[in-house]
C-alpha positions as protocol buffer text, in pm:
chain_id: "A"
residue {
  index: 1
  type: MET
  ca { x: -2392 y: 16022 z: 2195 }
}
residue {
  index: 2
  type: LYS
  ca { x: -2236 y: 16054 z: 1789 }
}
residue {
  index: 3
  type: LEU
  ca { x: -2330 y: 15818 z: 1467 }
}
residue {
  index: 4
  type: ASN
  ca { x: -2006 y: 15625 z: 1402 }
}
residue {
  index: 5
  type: HIS
  ca { x: -2068 y: 15445 z: 1056 }
}
residue {
  index: 6
  type: ILE
  ca { x: -2329 y: 15467 z: 722 }
}
residue {
  index: 7
  type: ASN
  ca { x: -2303 y: 15197 z: 550 }
}
residue {
  index: 8
  type: LEU
  ca { x: -2475 y: 15181 z: 233 }
}
residue {
  index: 9
  type: TYR
  ca { x: -2535 y: 14876 z: -46 }
}
residue {
  index: 10
  type: SER
  ca { x: -2320 y: 15039 z: -430 }
}
residue {
  index: 11
  type: HIS
  ca { x: -2419 y: 14921 z: -736 }
}
residue {
  index: 12
  type: ASP
  ca { x: -2025 y: 15067 z: -819 }
}
residue {
  index: 13
  type: ILE
  ca { x: -1810 y: 15113 z: -556 }
}
residue {
  index: 14
  type: LYS
  ca { x: -1598 y: 15333 z: -719 }
}
residue {
  index: 15
  type: ALA
  ca { x: -1752 y: 15576 z: -936 }
}
residue {
  index: 16
  type: ASP
  ca { x: -1921 y: 15608 z: -508 }
}
residue {
  index: 17
  type: ARG
  ca { x: -1600 y: 15637 z: -371 }
}
residue {
  index: 18
  type: ALA
  ca { x: -1416 y: 15918 z: -685 }
}
residue {
  index: 19
  type: MET
  ca { x: -1743 y: 16123 z: -581 }
}
residue {
  index: 20
  type: PHE
  ca { x: -1768 y: 16156 z: -260 }
}
residue {
  index: 21
  type: GLU
  ca { x: -1325 y: 16242 z: -268 }
}
residue {
  index: 22
  type: HIS
  ca { x: -1348 y: 16466 z: -601 }
}
residue {
  index: 23
  type: TYR
  ca { x: -1699 y: 16716 z: -471 }
}
residue {
  index: 24
  type: PHE
  ca { x: -1763 y: 16618 z: -28 }
}
residue {
  index: 25
  type: GLY
  ca { x: -1407 y: 16581 z: 106 }
}
residue {
  index: 26
  type: LEU
  ca { x: -1402 y: 16221 z: 253 }
}
residue {
  index: 27
  type: ARG
  ca { x: -1063 y: 16024 z: 249 }
}
residue {
  index: 28
  type: THR
  ca { x: -1037 y: 15640 z: 160 }
}
residue {
  index: 29
  type: LEU
  ca { x: -943 y: 15478 z: 468 }
}
residue {
  index: 30
  type: VAL
  ca { x: -986 y: 15147 z: 260 }
}
residue {
  index: 31
  type: VAL
  ca { x: -1057 y: 14951 z: 81 }
}
residue {
  index: 32
  type: ARG
  ca { x: -1149 y: 14571 z: -43 }
}
residue {
  index: 33
  type: GLY
  ca { x: -1179 y: 14508 z: -455 }
}
residue {
  index: 34
  type: ASP
  ca { x: -1523 y: 14611 z: -631 }
}
residue {
  index: 35
  type: VAL
  ca { x: -1677 y: 14554 z: -306 }
}
residue {
  index: 36
  type: MET
  ca { x: -1597 y: 14756 z: 18 }
}
residue {
  index: 37
  type: GLY
  ca { x: -1483 y: 15087 z: 49 }
}
residue {
  index: 38
  type: ILE
  ca { x: -1428 y: 15248 z: 381 }
}
residue {
  index: 39
  type: MET
  ca { x: -1391 y: 15618 z: 395 }
}
residue {
  index: 40
  type: GLN
  ca { x: -1403 y: 15931 z: 653 }
}
residue {
  index: 41
  type: ASP
  ca { x: -1486 y: 16273 z: 705 }
}
residue {
  index: 42
  type: ASP
  ca { x: -1407 y: 16555 z: 884 }
}
residue {
  index: 43
  type: ASP
  ca { x: -1527 y: 16409 z: 1171 }
}
residue {
  index: 44
  type: GLY
  ca { x: -1442 y: 16129 z: 1267 }
}
residue {
  index: 45
  type: LEU
  ca { x: -1848 y: 15987 z: 1071 }
}
residue {
  index: 46
  type: VAL
  ca { x: -1693 y: 15664 z: 858 }
}
residue {
  index: 47
  type: LEU
  ca { x: -1949 y: 15626 z: 566 }
}
residue {
  index: 48
  type: ILE
  ca { x: -1949 y: 15201 z: 384 }
}
residue {
  index: 49
  type: VAL
  ca { x: -2079 y: 15147 z: 43 }
}
residue {
  index: 50
  type: ASN
  ca { x: -2077 y: 14729 z: 5 }
}
residue {
  index: 51
  type: HIS
  ca { x: -2140 y: 14555 z: -326 }
}
residue {
  index: 52
  type: PHE
  ca { x: -2287 y: 14258 z: -139 }
}
residue {
  index: 53
  type: GLU
  ca { x: -2486 y: 14128 z: -470 }
}
residue {
  index: 54
  type: LYS
  ca { x: -2490 y: 13787 z: -315 }
}
residue {
  index: 55
  type: LYS
  ca { x: -2616 y: 13894 z: 41 }
}
residue {
  index: 56
  type: LEU
  ca { x: -2876 y: 14196 z: -71 }
}
residue {
  index: 57
  type: ARG
  ca { x: -3016 y: 13912 z: -397 }
}
residue {
  index: 58
  type: GLY
  ca { x: -3122 y: 14253 z: -621 }
}
residue {
  index: 59
  type: PHE
  ca { x: -3114 y: 14469 z: -383 }
}
residue {
  index: 60
  type: ASP
  ca { x: -3250 y: 14832 z: -561 }
}
residue {
  index: 61
  type: TYR
  ca { x: -3302 y: 15184 z: -388 }
}
residue {
  index: 62
  type: PRO
  ca { x: -3663 y: 15342 z: -447 }
}
residue {
  index: 63
  type: GLU
  ca { x: -3770 y: 15529 z: -759 }
}
residue {
  index: 64
  type: GLN
  ca { x: -3813 y: 15867 z: -444 }
}
residue {
  index: 65
  type: LEU
  ca { x: -3457 y: 16036 z: -397 }
}
residue {
  index: 66
  type: ASP
  ca { x: -3713 y: 16221 z: -93 }
}
residue {
  index: 67
  type: ILE
  ca { x: -3745 y: 15839 z: 69 }
}
residue {
  index: 68
  type: LEU
  ca { x: -3405 y: 15679 z: 151 }
}
residue {
  index: 69
  type: HIS
  ca { x: -3060 y: 15981 z: 111 }
}
residue {
  index: 70
  type: ILE
  ca { x: -2765 y: 16075 z: 306 }
}
residue {
  index: 71
  type: GLY
  ca { x: -2744 y: 16415 z: 297 }
}
residue {
  index: 72
  type: PHE
  ca { x: -2478 y: 16674 z: 316 }
}
residue {
  index: 73
  type: ILE
  ca { x: -2505 y: 16993 z: 459 }
}
residue {
  index: 74
  type: LEU
  ca { x: -2340 y: 17334 z: 299 }
}
residue {
  index: 75
  type: GLU
  ca { x: -2273 y: 17689 z: 546 }
}
residue {
  index: 76
  type: SER
  ca { x: -2451 y: 17948 z: 193 }
}
residue {
  index: 77
  type: ARG
  ca { x: -2663 y: 17901 z: -32 }
}
residue {
  index: 78
  type: GLU
  ca { x: -2333 y: 17988 z: -288 }
}
residue {
  index: 79
  type: ALA
  ca { x: -2195 y: 17716 z: -187 }
}
residue {
  index: 80
  type: VAL
  ca { x: -2491 y: 17430 z: -272 }
}
residue {
  index: 81
  type: ASP
  ca { x: -2468 y: 17650 z: -554 }
}
residue {
  index: 82
  type: ALA
  ca { x: -2067 y: 17587 z: -651 }
}
residue {
  index: 83
  type: LEU
  ca { x: -2158 y: 17275 z: -592 }
}
residue {
  index: 84
  type: HIS
  ca { x: -2466 y: 17175 z: -821 }
}
residue {
  index: 85
  type: ALA
  ca { x: -2206 y: 17373 z: -1105 }
}
residue {
  index: 86
  type: SER
  ca { x: -1976 y: 17166 z: -1048 }
}
residue {
  index: 87
  type: LEU
  ca { x: -2176 y: 16842 z: -1086 }
}
residue {
  index: 88
  type: HIS
  ca { x: -2408 y: 16927 z: -1362 }
}
residue {
  index: 89
  type: ALA
  ca { x: -2051 y: 17055 z: -1608 }
}
residue {
  index: 90
  type: ASP
  ca { x: -1878 y: 16678 z: -1480 }
}
residue {
  index: 91
  type: GLY
  ca { x: -2203 y: 16526 z: -1692 }
}
residue {
  index: 92
  type: TRP
  ca { x: -2426 y: 16407 z: -1362 }
}
residue {
  index: 93
  type: GLU
  ca { x: -2804 y: 16497 z: -1316 }
}
residue {
  index: 94
  type: ALA
  ca { x: -2866 y: 16642 z: -1040 }
}
residue {
  index: 95
  type: GLN
  ca { x: -3242 y: 16862 z: -952 }
}
residue {
  index: 96
  type: ALA
  ca { x: -3176 y: 17263 z: -956 }
}
residue {
  index: 97
  type: PRO
  ca { x: -3153 y: 17387 z: -614 }
}
residue {
  index: 98
  type: HIS
  ca { x: -3486 y: 17550 z: -494 }
}
residue {
  index: 99
  type: ASP
  ca { x: -3634 y: 17633 z: -88 }
}
residue {
  index: 100
  type: THR
  ca { x: -3700 y: 17265 z: 63 }
}
residue {
  index: 101
  type: HIS
  ca { x: -3898 y: 17385 z: 447 }
}
residue {
  index: 102
  type: GLY
  ca { x: -3665 y: 17729 z: 478 }
}
residue {
  index: 103
  type: ALA
  ca { x: -3293 y: 17599 z: 326 }
}
residue {
  index: 104
  type: TRP
  ca { x: -3159 y: 17594 z: -35 }
}
residue {
  index: 105
  type: SER
  ca { x: -3034 y: 17201 z: -134 }
}
residue {
  index: 106
  type: PHE
  ca { x: -3109 y: 16948 z: -442 }
}
residue {
  index: 107
  type: TYR
  ca { x: -3070 y: 16577 z: -495 }
}
residue {
  index: 108
  type: PHE
  ca { x: -2931 y: 16380 z: -760 }
}
residue {
  index: 109
  type: ARG
  ca { x: -2807 y: 16021 z: -767 }
}
residue {
  index: 110
  type: ALA
  ca { x: -2491 y: 15854 z: -710 }
}
residue {
  index: 111
  type: LYS
  ca { x: -2401 y: 15563 z: -945 }
}
residue {
  index: 112
  type: GLY
  ca { x: -2476 y: 15323 z: -632 }
}
residue {
  index: 113
  type: GLY
  ca { x: -2793 y: 15363 z: -736 }
}
residue {
  index: 114
  type: TYR
  ca { x: -2910 y: 15600 z: -313 }
}
residue {
  index: 115
  type: PHE
  ca { x: -2988 y: 15978 z: -353 }
}
residue {
  index: 116
  type: VAL
  ca { x: -2821 y: 16237 z: -210 }
}
residue {
  index: 117
  type: GLU
  ca { x: -2877 y: 16578 z: -84 }
}
residue {
  index: 118
  type: VAL
  ca { x: -2638 y: 16863 z: -99 }
}
residue {
  index: 119
  type: THR
  ca { x: -2852 y: 17158 z: 140 }
}
residue {
  index: 120
  type: THR
  ca { x: -2823 y: 17462 z: 403 }
}
residue {
  index: 121
  type: ARG
  ca { x: -2950 y: 17434 z: 676 }
}
residue {
  index: 122
  type: THR
  ca { x: -3295 y: 17387 z: 848 }
}
residue {
  index: 123
  type: PRO
  ca { x: -3464 y: 17555 z: 979 }
}
residue {
  index: 124
  type: ILE
  ca { x: -3618 y: 17328 z: 1350 }
}
residue {
  index: 125
  type: ARG
  ca { x: -3934 y: 17406 z: 1352 }
}
residue {
  index: 126
  type: PRO
  ca { x: -4097 y: 17385 z: 1723 }
}
residue {
  index: 127
  type: GLU
  ca { x: -4260 y: 17077 z: 1760 }
}
residue {
  index: 128
  type: GLU
  ca { x: -4611 y: 17280 z: 1755 }
}
residue {
  index: 129
  type: ALA
  ca { x: -4581 y: 17364 z: 1428 }
}
residue {
  index: 130
  type: TRP
  ca { x: -4492 y: 17008 z: 1229 }
}
residue {
  index: 131
  type: LYS
  ca { x: -4894 y: 16872 z: 1434 }
}
residue {
  index: 132
  type: GLY
  ca { x: -5081 y: 16790 z: 1024 }
}
residue {
  index: 133
  type: ASP
  ca { x: -4729 y: 16763 z: 877 }
}
residue {
  index: 134
  type: ARG
  ca { x: -4728 y: 16489 z: 759 }
}
residue {
  index: 135
  type: ARG
  ca { x: -4368 y: 16523 z: 521 }
}
């Protein structure tokens, strides 16, 4: 089984499409005015950002970055640092990269309201190591 797509509500579809294209290499497949953008990555995953305000009645994302977010894995700590520097240089507010569960990562809020995580691979811990860890 393969994950096929992710659909996110966005407060700013145009800005989010530009961000995903510029920093993460996604390609826009379909744009439906200012209500939907459909993009795809190199592995075939489809990311949809929509602004169906009438259906959501003022929906907003939580303020806690670790509650609801999407993540991108980069191959090295240097690649994470370089993307962070690029985002920062372009005026994005992003937390400083730091060690999280053995990975090097940071989060930033997309213009659409949700959070984006950029990280290196997280070492997989055996199930026994998770006992008592409620994060």
